[in-house]
mmCIF file of C-alpha atoms in Angstrom:
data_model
loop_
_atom_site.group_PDB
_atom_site.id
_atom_site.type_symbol
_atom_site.label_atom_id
_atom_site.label_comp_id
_atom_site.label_asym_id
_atom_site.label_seq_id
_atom_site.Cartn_x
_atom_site.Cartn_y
_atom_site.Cartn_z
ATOM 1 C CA UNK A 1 72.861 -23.571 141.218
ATOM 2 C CA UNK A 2 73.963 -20.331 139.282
ATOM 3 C CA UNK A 3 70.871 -19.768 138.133
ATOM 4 C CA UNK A 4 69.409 -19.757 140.682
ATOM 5 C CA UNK A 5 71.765 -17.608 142.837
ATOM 6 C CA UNK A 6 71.228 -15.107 140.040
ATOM 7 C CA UNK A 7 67.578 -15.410 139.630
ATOM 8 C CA UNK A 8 67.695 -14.328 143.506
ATOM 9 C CA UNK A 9 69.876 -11.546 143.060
ATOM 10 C CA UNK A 10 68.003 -10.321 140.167
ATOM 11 C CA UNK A 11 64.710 -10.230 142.132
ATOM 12 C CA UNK A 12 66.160 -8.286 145.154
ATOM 13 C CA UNK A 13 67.713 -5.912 142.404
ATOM 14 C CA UNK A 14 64.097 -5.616 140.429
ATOM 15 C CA UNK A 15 62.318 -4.870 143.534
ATOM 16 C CA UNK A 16 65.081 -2.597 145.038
ATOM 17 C CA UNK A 17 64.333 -0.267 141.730
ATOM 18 C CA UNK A 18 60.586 0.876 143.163
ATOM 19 C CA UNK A 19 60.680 3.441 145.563
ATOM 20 C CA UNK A 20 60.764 1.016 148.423
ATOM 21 C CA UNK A 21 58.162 3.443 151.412
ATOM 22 C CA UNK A 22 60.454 1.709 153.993
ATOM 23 C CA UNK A 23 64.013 0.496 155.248
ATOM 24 C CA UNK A 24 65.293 -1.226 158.154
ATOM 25 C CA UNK A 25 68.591 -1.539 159.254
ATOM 26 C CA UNK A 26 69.415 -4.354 161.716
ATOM 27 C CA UNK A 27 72.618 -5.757 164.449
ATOM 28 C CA UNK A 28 71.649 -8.798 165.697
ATOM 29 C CA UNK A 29 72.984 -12.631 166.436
ATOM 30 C CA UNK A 30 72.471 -15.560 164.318
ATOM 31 C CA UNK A 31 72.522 -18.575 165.229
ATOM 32 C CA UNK A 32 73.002 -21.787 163.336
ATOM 33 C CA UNK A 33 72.402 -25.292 165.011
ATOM 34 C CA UNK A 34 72.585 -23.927 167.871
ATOM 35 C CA UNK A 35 76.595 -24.415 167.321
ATOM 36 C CA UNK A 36 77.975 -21.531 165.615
ATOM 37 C CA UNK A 37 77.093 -17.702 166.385
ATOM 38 C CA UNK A 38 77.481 -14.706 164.001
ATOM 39 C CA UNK A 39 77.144 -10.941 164.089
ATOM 40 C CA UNK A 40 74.672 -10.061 161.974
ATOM 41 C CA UNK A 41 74.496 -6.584 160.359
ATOM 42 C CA UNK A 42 71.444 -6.620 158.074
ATOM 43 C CA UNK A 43 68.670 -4.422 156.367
ATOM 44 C CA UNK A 44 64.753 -5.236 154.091
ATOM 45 C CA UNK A 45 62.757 -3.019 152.052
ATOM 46 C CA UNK A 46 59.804 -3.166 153.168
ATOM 47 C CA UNK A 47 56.831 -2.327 150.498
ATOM 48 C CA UNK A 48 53.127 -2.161 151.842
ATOM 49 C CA UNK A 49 50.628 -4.661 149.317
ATOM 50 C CA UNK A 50 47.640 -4.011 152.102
ATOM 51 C CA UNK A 51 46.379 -1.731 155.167
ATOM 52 C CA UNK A 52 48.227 -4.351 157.481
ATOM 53 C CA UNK A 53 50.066 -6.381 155.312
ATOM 54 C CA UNK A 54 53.695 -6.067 153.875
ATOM 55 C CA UNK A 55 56.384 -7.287 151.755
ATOM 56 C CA UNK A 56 59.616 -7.797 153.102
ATOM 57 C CA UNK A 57 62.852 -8.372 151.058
ATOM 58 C CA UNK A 58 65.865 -8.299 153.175
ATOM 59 C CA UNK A 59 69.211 -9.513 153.372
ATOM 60 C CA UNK A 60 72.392 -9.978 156.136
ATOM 61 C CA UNK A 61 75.994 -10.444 156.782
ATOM 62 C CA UNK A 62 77.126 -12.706 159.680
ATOM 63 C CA UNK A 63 80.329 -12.595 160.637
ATOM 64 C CA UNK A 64 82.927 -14.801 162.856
ATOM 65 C CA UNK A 65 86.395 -15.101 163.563
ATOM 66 C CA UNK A 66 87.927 -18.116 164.223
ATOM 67 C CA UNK A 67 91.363 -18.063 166.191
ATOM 68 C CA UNK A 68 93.239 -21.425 165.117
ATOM 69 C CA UNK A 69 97.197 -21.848 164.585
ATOM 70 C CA UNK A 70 98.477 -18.616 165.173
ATOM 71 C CA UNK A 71 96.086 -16.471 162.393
ATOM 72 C CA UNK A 72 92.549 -15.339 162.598
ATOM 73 C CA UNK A 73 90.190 -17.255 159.820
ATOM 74 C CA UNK A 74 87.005 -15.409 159.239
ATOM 75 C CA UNK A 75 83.463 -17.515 158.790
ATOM 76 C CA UNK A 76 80.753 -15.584 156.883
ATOM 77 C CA UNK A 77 77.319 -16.249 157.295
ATOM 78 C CA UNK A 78 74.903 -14.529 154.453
ATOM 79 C CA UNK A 79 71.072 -15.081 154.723
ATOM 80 C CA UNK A 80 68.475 -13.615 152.338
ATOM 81 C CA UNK A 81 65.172 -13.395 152.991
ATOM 82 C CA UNK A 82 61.713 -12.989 151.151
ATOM 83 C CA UNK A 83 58.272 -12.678 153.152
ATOM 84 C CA UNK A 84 55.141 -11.436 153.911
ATOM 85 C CA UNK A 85 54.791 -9.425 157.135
ATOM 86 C CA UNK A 86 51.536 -9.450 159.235
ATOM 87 C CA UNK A 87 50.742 -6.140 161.210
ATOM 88 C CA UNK A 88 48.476 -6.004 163.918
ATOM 89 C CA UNK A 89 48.381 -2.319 165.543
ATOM 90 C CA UNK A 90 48.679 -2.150 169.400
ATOM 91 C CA UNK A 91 47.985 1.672 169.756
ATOM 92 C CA UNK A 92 49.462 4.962 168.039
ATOM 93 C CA UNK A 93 52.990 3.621 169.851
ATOM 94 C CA UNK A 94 52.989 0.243 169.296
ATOM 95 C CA UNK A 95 52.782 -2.385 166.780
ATOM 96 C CA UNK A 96 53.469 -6.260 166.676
ATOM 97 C CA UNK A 97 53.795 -8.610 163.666
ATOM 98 C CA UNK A 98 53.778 -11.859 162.545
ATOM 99 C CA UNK A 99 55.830 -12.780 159.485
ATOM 100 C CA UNK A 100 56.431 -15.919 157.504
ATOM 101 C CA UNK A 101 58.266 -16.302 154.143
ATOM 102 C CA UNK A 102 61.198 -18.286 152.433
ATOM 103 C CA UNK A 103 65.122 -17.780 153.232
ATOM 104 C CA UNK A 104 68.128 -19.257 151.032
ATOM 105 C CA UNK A 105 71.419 -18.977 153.336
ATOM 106 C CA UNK A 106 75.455 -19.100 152.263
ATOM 107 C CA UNK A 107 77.483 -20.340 154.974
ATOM 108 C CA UNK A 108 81.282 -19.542 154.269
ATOM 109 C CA UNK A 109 83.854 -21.601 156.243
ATOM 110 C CA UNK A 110 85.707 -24.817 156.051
ATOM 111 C CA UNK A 111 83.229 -25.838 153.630
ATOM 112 C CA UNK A 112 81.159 -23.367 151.554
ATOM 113 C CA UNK A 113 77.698 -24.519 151.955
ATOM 114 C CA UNK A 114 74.309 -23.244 150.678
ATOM 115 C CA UNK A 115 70.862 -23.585 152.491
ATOM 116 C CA UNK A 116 66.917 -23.152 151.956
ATOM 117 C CA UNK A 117 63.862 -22.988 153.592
ATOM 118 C CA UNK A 118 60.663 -21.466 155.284
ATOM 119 C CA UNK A 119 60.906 -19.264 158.356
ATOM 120 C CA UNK A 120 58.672 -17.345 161.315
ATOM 121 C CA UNK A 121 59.277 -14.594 162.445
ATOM 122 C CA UNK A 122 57.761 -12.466 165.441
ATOM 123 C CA UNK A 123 58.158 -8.934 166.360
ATOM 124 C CA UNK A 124 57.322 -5.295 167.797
ATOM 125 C CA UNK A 125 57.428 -1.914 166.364
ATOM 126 C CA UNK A 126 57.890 1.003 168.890
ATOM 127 C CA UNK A 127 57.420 4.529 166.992
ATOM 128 C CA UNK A 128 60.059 7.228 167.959
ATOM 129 C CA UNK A 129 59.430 9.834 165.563
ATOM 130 C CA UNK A 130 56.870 10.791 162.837
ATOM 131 C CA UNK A 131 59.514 8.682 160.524
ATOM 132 C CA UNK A 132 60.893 6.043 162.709
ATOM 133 C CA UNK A 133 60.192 3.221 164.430
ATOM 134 C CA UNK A 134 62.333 0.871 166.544
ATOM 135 C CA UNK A 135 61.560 -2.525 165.650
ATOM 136 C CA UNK A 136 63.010 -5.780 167.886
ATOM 137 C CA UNK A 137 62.754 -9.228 166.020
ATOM 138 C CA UNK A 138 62.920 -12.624 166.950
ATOM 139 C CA UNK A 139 62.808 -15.347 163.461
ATOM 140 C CA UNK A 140 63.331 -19.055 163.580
ATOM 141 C CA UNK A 141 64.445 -20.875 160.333
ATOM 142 C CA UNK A 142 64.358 -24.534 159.015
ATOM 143 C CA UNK A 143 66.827 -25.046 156.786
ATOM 144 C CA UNK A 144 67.829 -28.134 154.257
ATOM 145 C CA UNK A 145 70.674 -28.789 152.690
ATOM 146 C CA UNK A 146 74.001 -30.926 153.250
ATOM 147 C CA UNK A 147 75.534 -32.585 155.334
ATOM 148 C CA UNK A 148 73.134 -33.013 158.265
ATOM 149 C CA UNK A 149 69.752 -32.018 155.669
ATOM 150 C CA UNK A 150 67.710 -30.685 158.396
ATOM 151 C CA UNK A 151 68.908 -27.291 160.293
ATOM 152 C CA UNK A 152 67.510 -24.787 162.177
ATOM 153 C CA UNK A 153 68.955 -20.917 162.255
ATOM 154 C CA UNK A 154 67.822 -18.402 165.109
ATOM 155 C CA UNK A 155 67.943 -14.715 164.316
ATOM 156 C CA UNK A 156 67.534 -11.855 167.107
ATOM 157 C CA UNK A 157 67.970 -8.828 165.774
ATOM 158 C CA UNK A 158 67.225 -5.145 166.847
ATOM 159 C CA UNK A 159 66.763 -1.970 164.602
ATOM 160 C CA UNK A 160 65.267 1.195 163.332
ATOM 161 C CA UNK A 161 62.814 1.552 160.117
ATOM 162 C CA UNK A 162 62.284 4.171 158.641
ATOM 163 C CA UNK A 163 59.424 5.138 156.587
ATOM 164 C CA UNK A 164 58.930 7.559 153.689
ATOM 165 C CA UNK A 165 55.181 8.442 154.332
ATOM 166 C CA UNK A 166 54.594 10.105 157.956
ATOM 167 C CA UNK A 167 52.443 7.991 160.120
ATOM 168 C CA UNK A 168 52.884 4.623 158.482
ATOM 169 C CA UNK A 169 53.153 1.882 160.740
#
């Protein structure tokens, strides 16, 4: 499981080192099973590979407190994700797209736990400046791994990309 943990950290590192032409930062909620919900501060590189397609390589950091027994316990909620992002222009001030991809997720509480799986994601771009856009997000995950093997994770997130090259959507 080391390996692998590293082989994903290495990857996000590698593709970190070319001049990503976008970033986003995110705040958002995430929500796992439906049980537990986390403040999610977040951010991708995004890297063009077509006219209206994208790679996205992001990563976030959930966070909870727990009051229990006198002392505040803090749950931490860490999900990484690697995609493809779909782009379908609107007009010069709008843009929506349609992403799918692969997330592994590290659940810190009681129990440290670790998680994989595809997700979909939906969203819209609205461009408020030559090198910004404000981008609202709504991604649904299916998750496997221990102890209930099948799990689903709901991410809403808002946020502002910018871009490097004027007029990119």
């Amino acid at each position: 499981m080391k390996r692998v943990h590293l082989a994903l950290v290495l990857m996000v590192l590698a593709t970190a080192a070319f001049a990503a032409p976008s970033f986003v930062a995110t705040l958002g909620g995430d929500f796992f099973n439906y049980e537990d919900g986390f403040l999610d501060i977040g951010g991708a590189y995004i890297v063009p590979l077509h006219n209206d397609l994208e790679l996205s390589i992001g990563a976030g950091f959930g966070l909870w407190p727990e009051e229990g027994s006198g002392s505040n316990d803090a749950r931490f909620y860490i999900p990484l994700d690697l995609g493809l992002n779909f782009l379908f222009p609107g007009n010069e001030k709008f843009s929506y797209l349609l992403g799918a991809g692969v997330t592994p997720q590290f659940l810190f509480a009681d129990e440290n736990r670790t998680y994989v799986g595809p997700f979909v994601k939906g969203g819209i771009r609205i461009r408020t400046h030559e090198f910004m856009q404000w981008i609202i997000e709504a991604q649904q995950d299916l998750l496997i791994g221990p102890p209930d093997w099948i799990n689903t994770a709901t991410r809403i997130r808002t946020g502002i990309q910018f871009s490097f090259e004027s007029g990119r959507p």
